[in-house]
PDB file of C-alpha atoms in Angstrom:
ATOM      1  CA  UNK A1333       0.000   0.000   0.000  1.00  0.00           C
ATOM      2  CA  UNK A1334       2.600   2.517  -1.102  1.00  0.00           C
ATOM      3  CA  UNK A1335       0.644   6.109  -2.154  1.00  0.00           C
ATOM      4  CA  UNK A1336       0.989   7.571  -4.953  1.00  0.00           C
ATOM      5  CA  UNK A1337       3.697  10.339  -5.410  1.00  0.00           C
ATOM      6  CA  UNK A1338       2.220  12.766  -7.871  1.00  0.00           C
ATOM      7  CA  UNK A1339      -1.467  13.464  -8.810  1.00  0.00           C
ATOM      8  CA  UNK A1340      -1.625  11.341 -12.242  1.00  0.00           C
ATOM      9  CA  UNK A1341      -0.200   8.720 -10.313  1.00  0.00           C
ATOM     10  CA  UNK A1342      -3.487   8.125  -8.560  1.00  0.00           C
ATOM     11  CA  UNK A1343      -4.338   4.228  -8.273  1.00  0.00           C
ATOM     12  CA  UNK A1344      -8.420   3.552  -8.943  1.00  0.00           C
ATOM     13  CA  UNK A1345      -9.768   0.647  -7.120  1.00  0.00           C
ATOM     14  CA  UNK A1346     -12.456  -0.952  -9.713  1.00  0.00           C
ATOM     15  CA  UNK A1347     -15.908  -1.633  -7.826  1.00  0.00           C
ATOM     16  CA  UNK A1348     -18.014  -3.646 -10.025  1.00  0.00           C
ATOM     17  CA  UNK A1349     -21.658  -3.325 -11.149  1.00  0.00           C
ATOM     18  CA  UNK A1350     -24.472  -5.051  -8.900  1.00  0.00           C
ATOM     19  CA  UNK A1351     -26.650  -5.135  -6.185  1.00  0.00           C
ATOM     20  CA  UNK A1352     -24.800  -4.533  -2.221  1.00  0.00           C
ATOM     21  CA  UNK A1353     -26.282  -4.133   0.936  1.00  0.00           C
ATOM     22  CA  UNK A1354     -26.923  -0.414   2.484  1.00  0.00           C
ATOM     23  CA  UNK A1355     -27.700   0.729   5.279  1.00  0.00           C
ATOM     24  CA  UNK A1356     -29.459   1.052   7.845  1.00  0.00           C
ATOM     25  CA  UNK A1357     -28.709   4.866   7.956  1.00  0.00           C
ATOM     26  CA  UNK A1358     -27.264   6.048  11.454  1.00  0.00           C
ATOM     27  CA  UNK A1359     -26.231   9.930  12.308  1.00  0.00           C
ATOM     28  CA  UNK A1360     -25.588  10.799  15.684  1.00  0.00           C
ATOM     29  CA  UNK A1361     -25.419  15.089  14.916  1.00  0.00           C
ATOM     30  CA  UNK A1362     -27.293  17.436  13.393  1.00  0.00           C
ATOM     31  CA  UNK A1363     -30.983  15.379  13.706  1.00  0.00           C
ATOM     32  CA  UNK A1364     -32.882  18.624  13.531  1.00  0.00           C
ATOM     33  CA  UNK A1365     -31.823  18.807   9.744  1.00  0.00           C
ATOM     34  CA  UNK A1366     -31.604  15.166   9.327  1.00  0.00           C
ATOM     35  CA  UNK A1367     -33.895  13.312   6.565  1.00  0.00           C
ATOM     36  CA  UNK A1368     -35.923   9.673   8.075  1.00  0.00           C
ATOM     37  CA  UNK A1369     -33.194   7.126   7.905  1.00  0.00           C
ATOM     38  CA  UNK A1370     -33.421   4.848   4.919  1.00  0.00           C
ATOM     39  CA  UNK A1371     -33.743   0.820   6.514  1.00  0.00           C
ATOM     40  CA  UNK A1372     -31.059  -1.337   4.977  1.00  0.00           C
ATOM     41  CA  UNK A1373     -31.822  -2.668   2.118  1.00  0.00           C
ATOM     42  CA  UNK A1374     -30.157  -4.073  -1.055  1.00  0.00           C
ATOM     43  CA  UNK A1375     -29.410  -1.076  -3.927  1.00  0.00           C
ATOM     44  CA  UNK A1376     -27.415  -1.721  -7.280  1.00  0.00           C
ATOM     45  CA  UNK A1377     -25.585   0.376  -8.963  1.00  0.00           C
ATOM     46  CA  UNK A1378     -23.097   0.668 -12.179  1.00  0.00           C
ATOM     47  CA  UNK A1379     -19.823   0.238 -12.150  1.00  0.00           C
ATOM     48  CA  UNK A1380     -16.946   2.850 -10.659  1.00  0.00           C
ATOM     49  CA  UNK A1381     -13.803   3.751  -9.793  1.00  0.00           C
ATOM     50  CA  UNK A1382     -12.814   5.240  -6.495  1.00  0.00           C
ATOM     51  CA  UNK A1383      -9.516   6.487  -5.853  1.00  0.00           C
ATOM     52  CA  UNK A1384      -7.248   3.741  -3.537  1.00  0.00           C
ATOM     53  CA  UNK A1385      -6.202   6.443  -1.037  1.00  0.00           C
ATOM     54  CA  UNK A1386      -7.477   9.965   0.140  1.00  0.00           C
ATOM     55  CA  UNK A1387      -5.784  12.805  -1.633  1.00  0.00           C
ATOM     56  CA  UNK A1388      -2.523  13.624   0.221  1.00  0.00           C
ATOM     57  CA  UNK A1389      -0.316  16.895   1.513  1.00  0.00           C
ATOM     58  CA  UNK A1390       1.792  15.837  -1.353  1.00  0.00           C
ATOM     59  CA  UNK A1391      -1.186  15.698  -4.397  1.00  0.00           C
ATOM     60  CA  UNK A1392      -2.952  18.950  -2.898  1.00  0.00           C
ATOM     61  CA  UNK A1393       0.357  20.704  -3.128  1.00  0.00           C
ATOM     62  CA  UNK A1394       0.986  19.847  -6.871  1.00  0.00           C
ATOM     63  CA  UNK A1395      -2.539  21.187  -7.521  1.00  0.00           C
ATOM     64  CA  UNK A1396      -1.858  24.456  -5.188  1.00  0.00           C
ATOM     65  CA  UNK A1397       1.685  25.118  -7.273  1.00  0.00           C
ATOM     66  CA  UNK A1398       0.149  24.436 -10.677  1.00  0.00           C
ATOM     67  CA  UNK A1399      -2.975  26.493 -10.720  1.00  0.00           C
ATOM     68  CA  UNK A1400      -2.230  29.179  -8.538  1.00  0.00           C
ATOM     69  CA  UNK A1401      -5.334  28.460  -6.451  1.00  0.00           C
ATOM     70  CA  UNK A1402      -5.870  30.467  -3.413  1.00  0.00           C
ATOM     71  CA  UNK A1403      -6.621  28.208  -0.520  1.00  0.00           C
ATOM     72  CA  UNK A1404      -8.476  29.197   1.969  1.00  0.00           C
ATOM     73  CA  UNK A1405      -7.317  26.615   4.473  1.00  0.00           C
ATOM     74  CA  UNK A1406      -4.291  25.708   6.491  1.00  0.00           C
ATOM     75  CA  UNK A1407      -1.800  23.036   6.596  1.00  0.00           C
ATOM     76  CA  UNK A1408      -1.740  20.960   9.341  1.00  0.00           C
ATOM     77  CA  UNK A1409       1.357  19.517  11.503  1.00  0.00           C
ATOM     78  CA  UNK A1410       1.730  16.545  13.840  1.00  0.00           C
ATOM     79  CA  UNK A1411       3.191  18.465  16.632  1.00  0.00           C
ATOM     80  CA  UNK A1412       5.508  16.072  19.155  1.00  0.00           C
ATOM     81  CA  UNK A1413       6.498  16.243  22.739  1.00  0.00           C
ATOM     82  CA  UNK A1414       5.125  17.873  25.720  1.00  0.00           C
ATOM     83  CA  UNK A1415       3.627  20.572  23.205  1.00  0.00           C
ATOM     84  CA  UNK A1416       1.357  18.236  20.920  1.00  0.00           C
ATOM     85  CA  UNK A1417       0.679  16.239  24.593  1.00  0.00           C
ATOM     86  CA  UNK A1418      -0.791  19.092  26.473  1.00  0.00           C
ATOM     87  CA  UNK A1419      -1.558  22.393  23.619  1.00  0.00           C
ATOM     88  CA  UNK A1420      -2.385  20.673  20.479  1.00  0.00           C
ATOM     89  CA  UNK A1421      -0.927  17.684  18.789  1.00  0.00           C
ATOM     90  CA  UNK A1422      -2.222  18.605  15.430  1.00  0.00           C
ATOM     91  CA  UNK A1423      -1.578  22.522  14.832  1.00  0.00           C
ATOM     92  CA  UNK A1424      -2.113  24.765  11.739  1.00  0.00           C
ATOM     93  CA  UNK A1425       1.306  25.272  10.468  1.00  0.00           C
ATOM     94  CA  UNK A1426       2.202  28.878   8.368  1.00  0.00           C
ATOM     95  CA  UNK A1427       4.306  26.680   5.997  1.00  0.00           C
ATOM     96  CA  UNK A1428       4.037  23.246   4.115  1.00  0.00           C
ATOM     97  CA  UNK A1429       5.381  20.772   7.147  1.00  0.00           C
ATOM     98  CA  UNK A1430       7.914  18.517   6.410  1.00  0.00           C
ATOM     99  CA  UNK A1431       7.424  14.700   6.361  1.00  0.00           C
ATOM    100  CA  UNK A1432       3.934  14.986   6.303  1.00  0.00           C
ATOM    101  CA  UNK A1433       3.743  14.584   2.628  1.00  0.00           C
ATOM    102  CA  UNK A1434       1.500  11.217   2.757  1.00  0.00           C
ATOM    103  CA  UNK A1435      -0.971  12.560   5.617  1.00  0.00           C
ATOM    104  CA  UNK A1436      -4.382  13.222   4.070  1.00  0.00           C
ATOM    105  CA  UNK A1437      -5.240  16.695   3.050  1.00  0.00           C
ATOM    106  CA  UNK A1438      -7.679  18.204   5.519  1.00  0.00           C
ATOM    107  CA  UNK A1439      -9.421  21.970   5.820  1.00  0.00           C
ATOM    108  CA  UNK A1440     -10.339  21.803   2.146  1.00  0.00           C
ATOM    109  CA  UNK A1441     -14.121  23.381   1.243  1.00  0.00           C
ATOM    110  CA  UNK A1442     -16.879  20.902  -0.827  1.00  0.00           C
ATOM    111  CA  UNK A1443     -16.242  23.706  -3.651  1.00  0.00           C
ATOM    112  CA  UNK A1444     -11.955  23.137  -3.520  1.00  0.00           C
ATOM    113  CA  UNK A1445     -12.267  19.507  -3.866  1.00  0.00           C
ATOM    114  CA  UNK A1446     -13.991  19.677  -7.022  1.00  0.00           C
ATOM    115  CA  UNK A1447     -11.599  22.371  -8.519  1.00  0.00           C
ATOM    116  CA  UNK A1448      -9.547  19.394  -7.976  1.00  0.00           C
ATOM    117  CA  UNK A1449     -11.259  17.120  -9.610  1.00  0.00           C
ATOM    118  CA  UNK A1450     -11.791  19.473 -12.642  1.00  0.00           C
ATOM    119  CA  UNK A1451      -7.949  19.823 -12.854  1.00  0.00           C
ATOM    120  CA  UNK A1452      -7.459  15.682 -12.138  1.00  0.00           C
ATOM    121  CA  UNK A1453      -9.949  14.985 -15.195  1.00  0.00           C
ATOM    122  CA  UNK A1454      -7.462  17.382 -17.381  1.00  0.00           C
ATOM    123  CA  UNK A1455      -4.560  15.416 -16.410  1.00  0.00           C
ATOM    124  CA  UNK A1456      -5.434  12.505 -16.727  1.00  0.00           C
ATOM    125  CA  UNK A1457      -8.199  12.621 -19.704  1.00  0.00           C
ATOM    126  CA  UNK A1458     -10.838  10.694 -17.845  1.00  0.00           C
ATOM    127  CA  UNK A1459     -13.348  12.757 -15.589  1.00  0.00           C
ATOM    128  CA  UNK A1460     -13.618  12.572 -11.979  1.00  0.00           C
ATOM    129  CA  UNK A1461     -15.522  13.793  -9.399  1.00  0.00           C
ATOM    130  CA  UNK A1462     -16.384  12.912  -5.606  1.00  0.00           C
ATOM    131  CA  UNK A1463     -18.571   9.854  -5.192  1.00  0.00           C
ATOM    132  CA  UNK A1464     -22.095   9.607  -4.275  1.00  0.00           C
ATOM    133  CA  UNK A1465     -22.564   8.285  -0.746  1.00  0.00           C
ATOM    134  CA  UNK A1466     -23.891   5.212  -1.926  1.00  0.00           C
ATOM    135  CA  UNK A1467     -21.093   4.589  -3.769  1.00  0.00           C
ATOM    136  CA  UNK A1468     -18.522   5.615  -1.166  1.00  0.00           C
ATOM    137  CA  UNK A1469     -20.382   2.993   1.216  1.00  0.00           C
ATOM    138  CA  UNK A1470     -20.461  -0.099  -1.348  1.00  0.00           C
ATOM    139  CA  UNK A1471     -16.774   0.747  -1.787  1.00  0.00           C
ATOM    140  CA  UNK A1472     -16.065   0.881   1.644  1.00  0.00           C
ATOM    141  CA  UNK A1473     -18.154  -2.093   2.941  1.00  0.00           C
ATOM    142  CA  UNK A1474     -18.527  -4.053   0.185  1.00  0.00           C
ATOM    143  CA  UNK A1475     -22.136  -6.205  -1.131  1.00  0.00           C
ATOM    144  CA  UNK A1476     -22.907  -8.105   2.571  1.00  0.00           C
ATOM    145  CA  UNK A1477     -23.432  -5.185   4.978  1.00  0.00           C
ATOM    146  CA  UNK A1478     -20.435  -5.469   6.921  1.00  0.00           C
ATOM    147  CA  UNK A1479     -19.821  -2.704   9.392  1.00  0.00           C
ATOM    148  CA  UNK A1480     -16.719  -2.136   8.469  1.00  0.00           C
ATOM    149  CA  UNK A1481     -14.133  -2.589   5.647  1.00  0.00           C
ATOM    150  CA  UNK A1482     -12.719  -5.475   7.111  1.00  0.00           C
ATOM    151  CA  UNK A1483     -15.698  -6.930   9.048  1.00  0.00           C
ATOM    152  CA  UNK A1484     -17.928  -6.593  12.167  1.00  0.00           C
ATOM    153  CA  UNK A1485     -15.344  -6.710  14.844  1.00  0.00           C
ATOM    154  CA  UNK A1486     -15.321  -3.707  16.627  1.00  0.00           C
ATOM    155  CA  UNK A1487     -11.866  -1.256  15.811  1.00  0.00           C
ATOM    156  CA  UNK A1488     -11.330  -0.074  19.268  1.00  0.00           C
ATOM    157  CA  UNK A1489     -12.990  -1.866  21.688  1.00  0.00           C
ATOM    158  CA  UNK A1490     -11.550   0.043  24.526  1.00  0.00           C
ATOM    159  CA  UNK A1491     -13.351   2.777  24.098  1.00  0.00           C
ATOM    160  CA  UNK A1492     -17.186   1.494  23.145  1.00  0.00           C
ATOM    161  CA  UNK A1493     -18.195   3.636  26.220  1.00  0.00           C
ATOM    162  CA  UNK A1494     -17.249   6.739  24.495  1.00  0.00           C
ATOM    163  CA  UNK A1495     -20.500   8.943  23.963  1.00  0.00           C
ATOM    164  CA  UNK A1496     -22.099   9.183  20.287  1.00  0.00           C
ATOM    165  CA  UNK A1497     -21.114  12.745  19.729  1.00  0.00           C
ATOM    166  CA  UNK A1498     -18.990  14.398  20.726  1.00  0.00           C
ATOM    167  CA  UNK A1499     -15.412  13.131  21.875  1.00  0.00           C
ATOM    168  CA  UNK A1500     -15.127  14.739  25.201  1.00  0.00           C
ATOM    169  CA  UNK A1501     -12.764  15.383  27.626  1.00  0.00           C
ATOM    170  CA  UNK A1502     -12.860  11.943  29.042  1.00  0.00           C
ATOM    171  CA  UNK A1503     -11.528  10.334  26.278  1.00  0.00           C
ATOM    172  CA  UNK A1504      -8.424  12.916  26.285  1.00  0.00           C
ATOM    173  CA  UNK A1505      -7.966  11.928  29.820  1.00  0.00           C
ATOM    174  CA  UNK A1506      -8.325   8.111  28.793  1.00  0.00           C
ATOM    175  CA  UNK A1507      -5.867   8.456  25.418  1.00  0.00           C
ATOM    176  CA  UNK A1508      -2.971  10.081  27.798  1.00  0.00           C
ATOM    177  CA  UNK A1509      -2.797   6.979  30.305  1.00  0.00           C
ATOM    178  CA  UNK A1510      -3.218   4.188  27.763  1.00  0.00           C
ATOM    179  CA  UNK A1511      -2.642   3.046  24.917  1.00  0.00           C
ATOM    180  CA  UNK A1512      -5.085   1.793  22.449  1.00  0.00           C
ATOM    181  CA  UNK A1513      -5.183  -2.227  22.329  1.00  0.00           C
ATOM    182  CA  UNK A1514      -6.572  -2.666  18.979  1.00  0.00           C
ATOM    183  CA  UNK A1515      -6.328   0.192  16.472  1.00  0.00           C
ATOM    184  CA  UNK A1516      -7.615  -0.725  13.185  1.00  0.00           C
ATOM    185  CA  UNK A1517      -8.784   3.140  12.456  1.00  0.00           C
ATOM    186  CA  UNK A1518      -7.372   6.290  13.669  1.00  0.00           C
ATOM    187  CA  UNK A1519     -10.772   7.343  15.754  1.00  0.00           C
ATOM    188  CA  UNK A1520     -12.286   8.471  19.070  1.00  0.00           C
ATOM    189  CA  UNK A1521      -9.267  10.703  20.208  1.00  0.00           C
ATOM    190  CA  UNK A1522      -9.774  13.799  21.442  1.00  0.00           C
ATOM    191  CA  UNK A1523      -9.318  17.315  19.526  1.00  0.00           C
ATOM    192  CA  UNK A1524      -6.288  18.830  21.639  1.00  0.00           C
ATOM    193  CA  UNK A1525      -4.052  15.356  21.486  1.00  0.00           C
ATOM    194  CA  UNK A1526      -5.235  13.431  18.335  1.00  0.00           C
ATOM    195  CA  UNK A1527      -3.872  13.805  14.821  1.00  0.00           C
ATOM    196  CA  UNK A1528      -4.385  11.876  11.361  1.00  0.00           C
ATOM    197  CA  UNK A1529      -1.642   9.012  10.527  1.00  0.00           C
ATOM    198  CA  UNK A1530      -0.064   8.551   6.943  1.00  0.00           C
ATOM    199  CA  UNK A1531      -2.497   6.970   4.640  1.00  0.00           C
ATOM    200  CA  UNK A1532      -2.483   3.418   4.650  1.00  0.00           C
ATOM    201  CA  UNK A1533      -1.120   2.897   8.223  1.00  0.00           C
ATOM    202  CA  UNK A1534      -3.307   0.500   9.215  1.00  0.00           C
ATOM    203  CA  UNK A1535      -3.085  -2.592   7.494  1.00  0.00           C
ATOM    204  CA  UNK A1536      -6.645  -3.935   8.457  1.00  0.00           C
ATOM    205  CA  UNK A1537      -8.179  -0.800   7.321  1.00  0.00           C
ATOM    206  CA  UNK A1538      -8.530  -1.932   3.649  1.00  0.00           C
ATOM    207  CA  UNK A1539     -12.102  -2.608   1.963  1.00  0.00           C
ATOM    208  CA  UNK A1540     -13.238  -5.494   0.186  1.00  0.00           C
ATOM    209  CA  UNK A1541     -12.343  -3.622  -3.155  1.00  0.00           C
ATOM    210  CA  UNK A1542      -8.554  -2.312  -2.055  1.00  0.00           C
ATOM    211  CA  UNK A1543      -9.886   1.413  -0.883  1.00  0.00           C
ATOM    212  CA  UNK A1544      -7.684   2.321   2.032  1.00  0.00           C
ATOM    213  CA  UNK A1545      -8.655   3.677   5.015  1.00  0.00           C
ATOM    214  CA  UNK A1546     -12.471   4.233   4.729  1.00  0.00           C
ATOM    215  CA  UNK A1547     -13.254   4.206   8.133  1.00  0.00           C
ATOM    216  CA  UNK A1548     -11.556   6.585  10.322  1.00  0.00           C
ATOM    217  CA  UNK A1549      -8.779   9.351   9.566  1.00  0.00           C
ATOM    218  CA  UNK A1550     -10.772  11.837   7.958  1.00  0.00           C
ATOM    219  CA  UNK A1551     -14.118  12.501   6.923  1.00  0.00           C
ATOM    220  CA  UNK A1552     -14.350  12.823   3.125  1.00  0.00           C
ATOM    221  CA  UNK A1553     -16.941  14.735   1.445  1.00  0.00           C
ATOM    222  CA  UNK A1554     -19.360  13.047  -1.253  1.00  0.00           C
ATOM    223  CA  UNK A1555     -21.320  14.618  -3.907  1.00  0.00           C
ATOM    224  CA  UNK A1556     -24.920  13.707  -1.669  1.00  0.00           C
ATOM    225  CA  UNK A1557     -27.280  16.364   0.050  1.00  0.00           C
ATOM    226  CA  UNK A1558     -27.695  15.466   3.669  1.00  0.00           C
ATOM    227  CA  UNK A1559     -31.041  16.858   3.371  1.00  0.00           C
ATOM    228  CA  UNK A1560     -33.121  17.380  -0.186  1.00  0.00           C
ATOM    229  CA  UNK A1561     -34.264  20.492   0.970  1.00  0.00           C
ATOM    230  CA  UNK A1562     -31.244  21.872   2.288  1.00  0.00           C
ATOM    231  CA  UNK A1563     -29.370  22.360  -0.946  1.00  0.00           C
ATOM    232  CA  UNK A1564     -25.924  23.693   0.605  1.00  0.00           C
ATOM    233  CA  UNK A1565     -25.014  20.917   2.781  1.00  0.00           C
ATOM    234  CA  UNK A1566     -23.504  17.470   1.955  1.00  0.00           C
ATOM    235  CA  UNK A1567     -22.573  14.624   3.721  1.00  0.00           C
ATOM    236  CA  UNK A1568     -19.698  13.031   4.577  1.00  0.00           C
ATOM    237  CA  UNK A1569     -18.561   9.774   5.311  1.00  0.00           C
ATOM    238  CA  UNK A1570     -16.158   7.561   7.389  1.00  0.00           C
ATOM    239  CA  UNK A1571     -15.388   9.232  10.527  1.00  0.00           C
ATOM    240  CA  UNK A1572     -12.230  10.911  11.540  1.00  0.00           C
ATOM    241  CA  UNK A1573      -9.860  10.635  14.065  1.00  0.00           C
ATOM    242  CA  UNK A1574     -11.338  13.406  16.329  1.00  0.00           C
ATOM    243  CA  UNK A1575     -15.013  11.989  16.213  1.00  0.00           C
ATOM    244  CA  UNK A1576     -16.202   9.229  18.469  1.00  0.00           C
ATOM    245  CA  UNK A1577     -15.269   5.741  17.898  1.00  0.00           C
ATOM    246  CA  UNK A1578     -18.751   5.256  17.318  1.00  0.00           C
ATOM    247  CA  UNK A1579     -18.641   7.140  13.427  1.00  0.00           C
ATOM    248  CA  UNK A1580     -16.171   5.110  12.149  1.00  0.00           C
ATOM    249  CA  UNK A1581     -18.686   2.647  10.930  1.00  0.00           C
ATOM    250  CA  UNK A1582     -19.249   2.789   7.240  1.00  0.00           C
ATOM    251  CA  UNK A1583     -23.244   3.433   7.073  1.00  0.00           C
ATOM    252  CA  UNK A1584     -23.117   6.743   9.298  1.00  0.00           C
ATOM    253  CA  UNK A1585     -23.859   9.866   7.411  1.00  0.00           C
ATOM    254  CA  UNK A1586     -23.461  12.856   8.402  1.00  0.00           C
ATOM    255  CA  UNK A1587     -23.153  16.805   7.589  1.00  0.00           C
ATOM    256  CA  UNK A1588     -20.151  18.631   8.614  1.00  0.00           C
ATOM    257  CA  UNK A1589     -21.979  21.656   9.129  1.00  0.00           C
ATOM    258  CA  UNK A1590     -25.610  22.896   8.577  1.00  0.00           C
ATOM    259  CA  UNK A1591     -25.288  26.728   9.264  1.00  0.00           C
ATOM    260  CA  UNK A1592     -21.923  26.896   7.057  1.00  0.00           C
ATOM    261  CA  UNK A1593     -22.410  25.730   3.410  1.00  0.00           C
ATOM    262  CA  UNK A1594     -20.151  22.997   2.179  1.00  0.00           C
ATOM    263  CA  UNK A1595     -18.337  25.498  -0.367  1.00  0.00           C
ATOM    264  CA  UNK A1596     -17.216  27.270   2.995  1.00  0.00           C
ATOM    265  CA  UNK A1597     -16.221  24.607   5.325  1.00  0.00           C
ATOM    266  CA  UNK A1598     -13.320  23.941   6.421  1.00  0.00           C
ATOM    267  CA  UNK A1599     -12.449  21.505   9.433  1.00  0.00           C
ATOM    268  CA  UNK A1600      -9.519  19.827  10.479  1.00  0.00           C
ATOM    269  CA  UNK A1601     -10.551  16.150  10.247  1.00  0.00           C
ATOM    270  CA  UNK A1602     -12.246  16.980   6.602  1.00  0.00           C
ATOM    271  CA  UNK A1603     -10.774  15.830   3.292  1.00  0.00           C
ATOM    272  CA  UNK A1604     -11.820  13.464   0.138  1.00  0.00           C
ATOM    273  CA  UNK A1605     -11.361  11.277  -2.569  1.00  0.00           C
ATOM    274  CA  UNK A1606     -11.817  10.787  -6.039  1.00  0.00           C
ATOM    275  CA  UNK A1607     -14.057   8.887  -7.923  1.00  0.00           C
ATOM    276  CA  UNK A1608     -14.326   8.009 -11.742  1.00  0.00           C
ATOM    277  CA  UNK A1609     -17.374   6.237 -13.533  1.00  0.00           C
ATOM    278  CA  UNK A1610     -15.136   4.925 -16.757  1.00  0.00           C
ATOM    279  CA  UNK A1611     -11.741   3.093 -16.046  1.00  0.00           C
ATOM    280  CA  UNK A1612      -8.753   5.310 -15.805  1.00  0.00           C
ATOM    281  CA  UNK A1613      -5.519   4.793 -17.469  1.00  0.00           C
ATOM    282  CA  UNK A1614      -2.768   5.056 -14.552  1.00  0.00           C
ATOM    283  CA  UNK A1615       0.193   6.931 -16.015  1.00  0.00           C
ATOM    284  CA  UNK A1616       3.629   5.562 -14.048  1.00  0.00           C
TER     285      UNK A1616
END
């Protein structure tokens, strides 16, 4: 699971046509604005292809130096020590951080991932965009309604007490005197001392399809409304490392924001990936 070093160099995990199980909806925030949860049930859909990893430090870079764009976010650094213990262990950073090239990009708006994607589709000749959510699920879990990409055993059973939303001061407490037993995703830490790892840390935290790190790490925006009639606000999926261990199951949904639109937001445990709906041609 090496990521890719350059933009064009992106690696598209092929998830076949057919029928998979969704569902049943869960979303622990936001319920005010929230539509009825859809039951699980069985949908089918066409053939895709979703990108292997989250895009990186490394790939947003490229895209910042080529076109000039004007982010309006930050860059984000793993901070060590007593500092990143007790301040902040993941702190905005005035300048691109060293070694952090394979962390996934984070504090990018619904409207800057899709520049993105417009400049991807040039590059490579094939379009791509950000997935539906039903797509991102049936990539992440696969057709028999696992939980999660590798299964239904739970990815940190140490902290199952943790409250639905949000992480609270407990678990920072908790995460400073031990250690986790079982990590298989990078979730339920606290804001002040948790931080994203490197894509593709966690070797269990691969989908049925090859899509890496789907639960946990970051939430990643999809093309979906989380509500029909609230056109400026779309869901995300997966969890991140500052939410509760409890999102990190692949059929939660949920909206980063509902007072900020999507083209606004920006958040610290927010990034993407891309999608394609005809076979790209991986340039090496």
């Amino acid at each position: 699971m090496l990521p890719p070093k350059t933009a064009s160099d992106t690696h598209f995990c092929h998830i076949p046509a057919g029928p998979f199980v969704y569902g049943p909806e869960v979303c622990y925030e936001r319920l005010e604005q929230c539509p009825p949860f859809k039951p699980q049930q069985t949908m089918d859909l066409p053939e895709f292809w979703l990108a292997e990893f989250p895009v990186t430090y490394r790939q947003w870079r490229e895209f910042l130096q080529e076109t000039g764009h004007k982010w309006g976010g930050s860059w984000y650094a793993v901070v060590r020590g007593w500092r990143g213990t007790f301040l902040r262990a993941y702190a905005p950073a005035k300048n691109y951080p060293a070694g952090h090239d394979n962390l996934p990009i984070v504090d990018v708006t619904h409207a800057e991932a899709f520049l993105y994607c417009d400049w991807l589709s040039e590059k490579i000749g094939v379009e791509v965009t950000l997935p539906t959510e039903f797509q991102w699920e049936k990539a992440a879990r696969g057709v028999d309604g696992r939980f999660y990409p590798w299964g239904n055993q739970k990815p940190r059973p140490d902290i199952q007490w943790q409250a639905t939303f949000p992480v609270k001061p407990a678990s920072y407490l908790f995460s400073l005197l031990v250690k986790p037993r079982r990590e298989w995703v990078r979730a339920g830490w606290y804001w002040r001392n948790g931080y994203p790892l490197p894509v593709g840390s966690i070797l269990q935290n691969v989908s049925p399809y090859g899509c890496v790190d789907m639960s946990g790490n970051i939430w990643e925006w999809t093309s979906s409304l989380y509500n029909p009639d609230l056109p400026d606000f779309h869901v995300v999926k997966g969890g991140s490392w500052g939410y509760t261990i409890h999102h990190a199951a692949c059929n939660v949904r949920s909206a980063c924001s509902v007072t900020t639109p999507s083209r606004n937001y920006h958040a610290q445990g927010t990034g993407f990936r891309v999608m394609a709906t005809e076979e790209p041609k991986r340039n090496l």
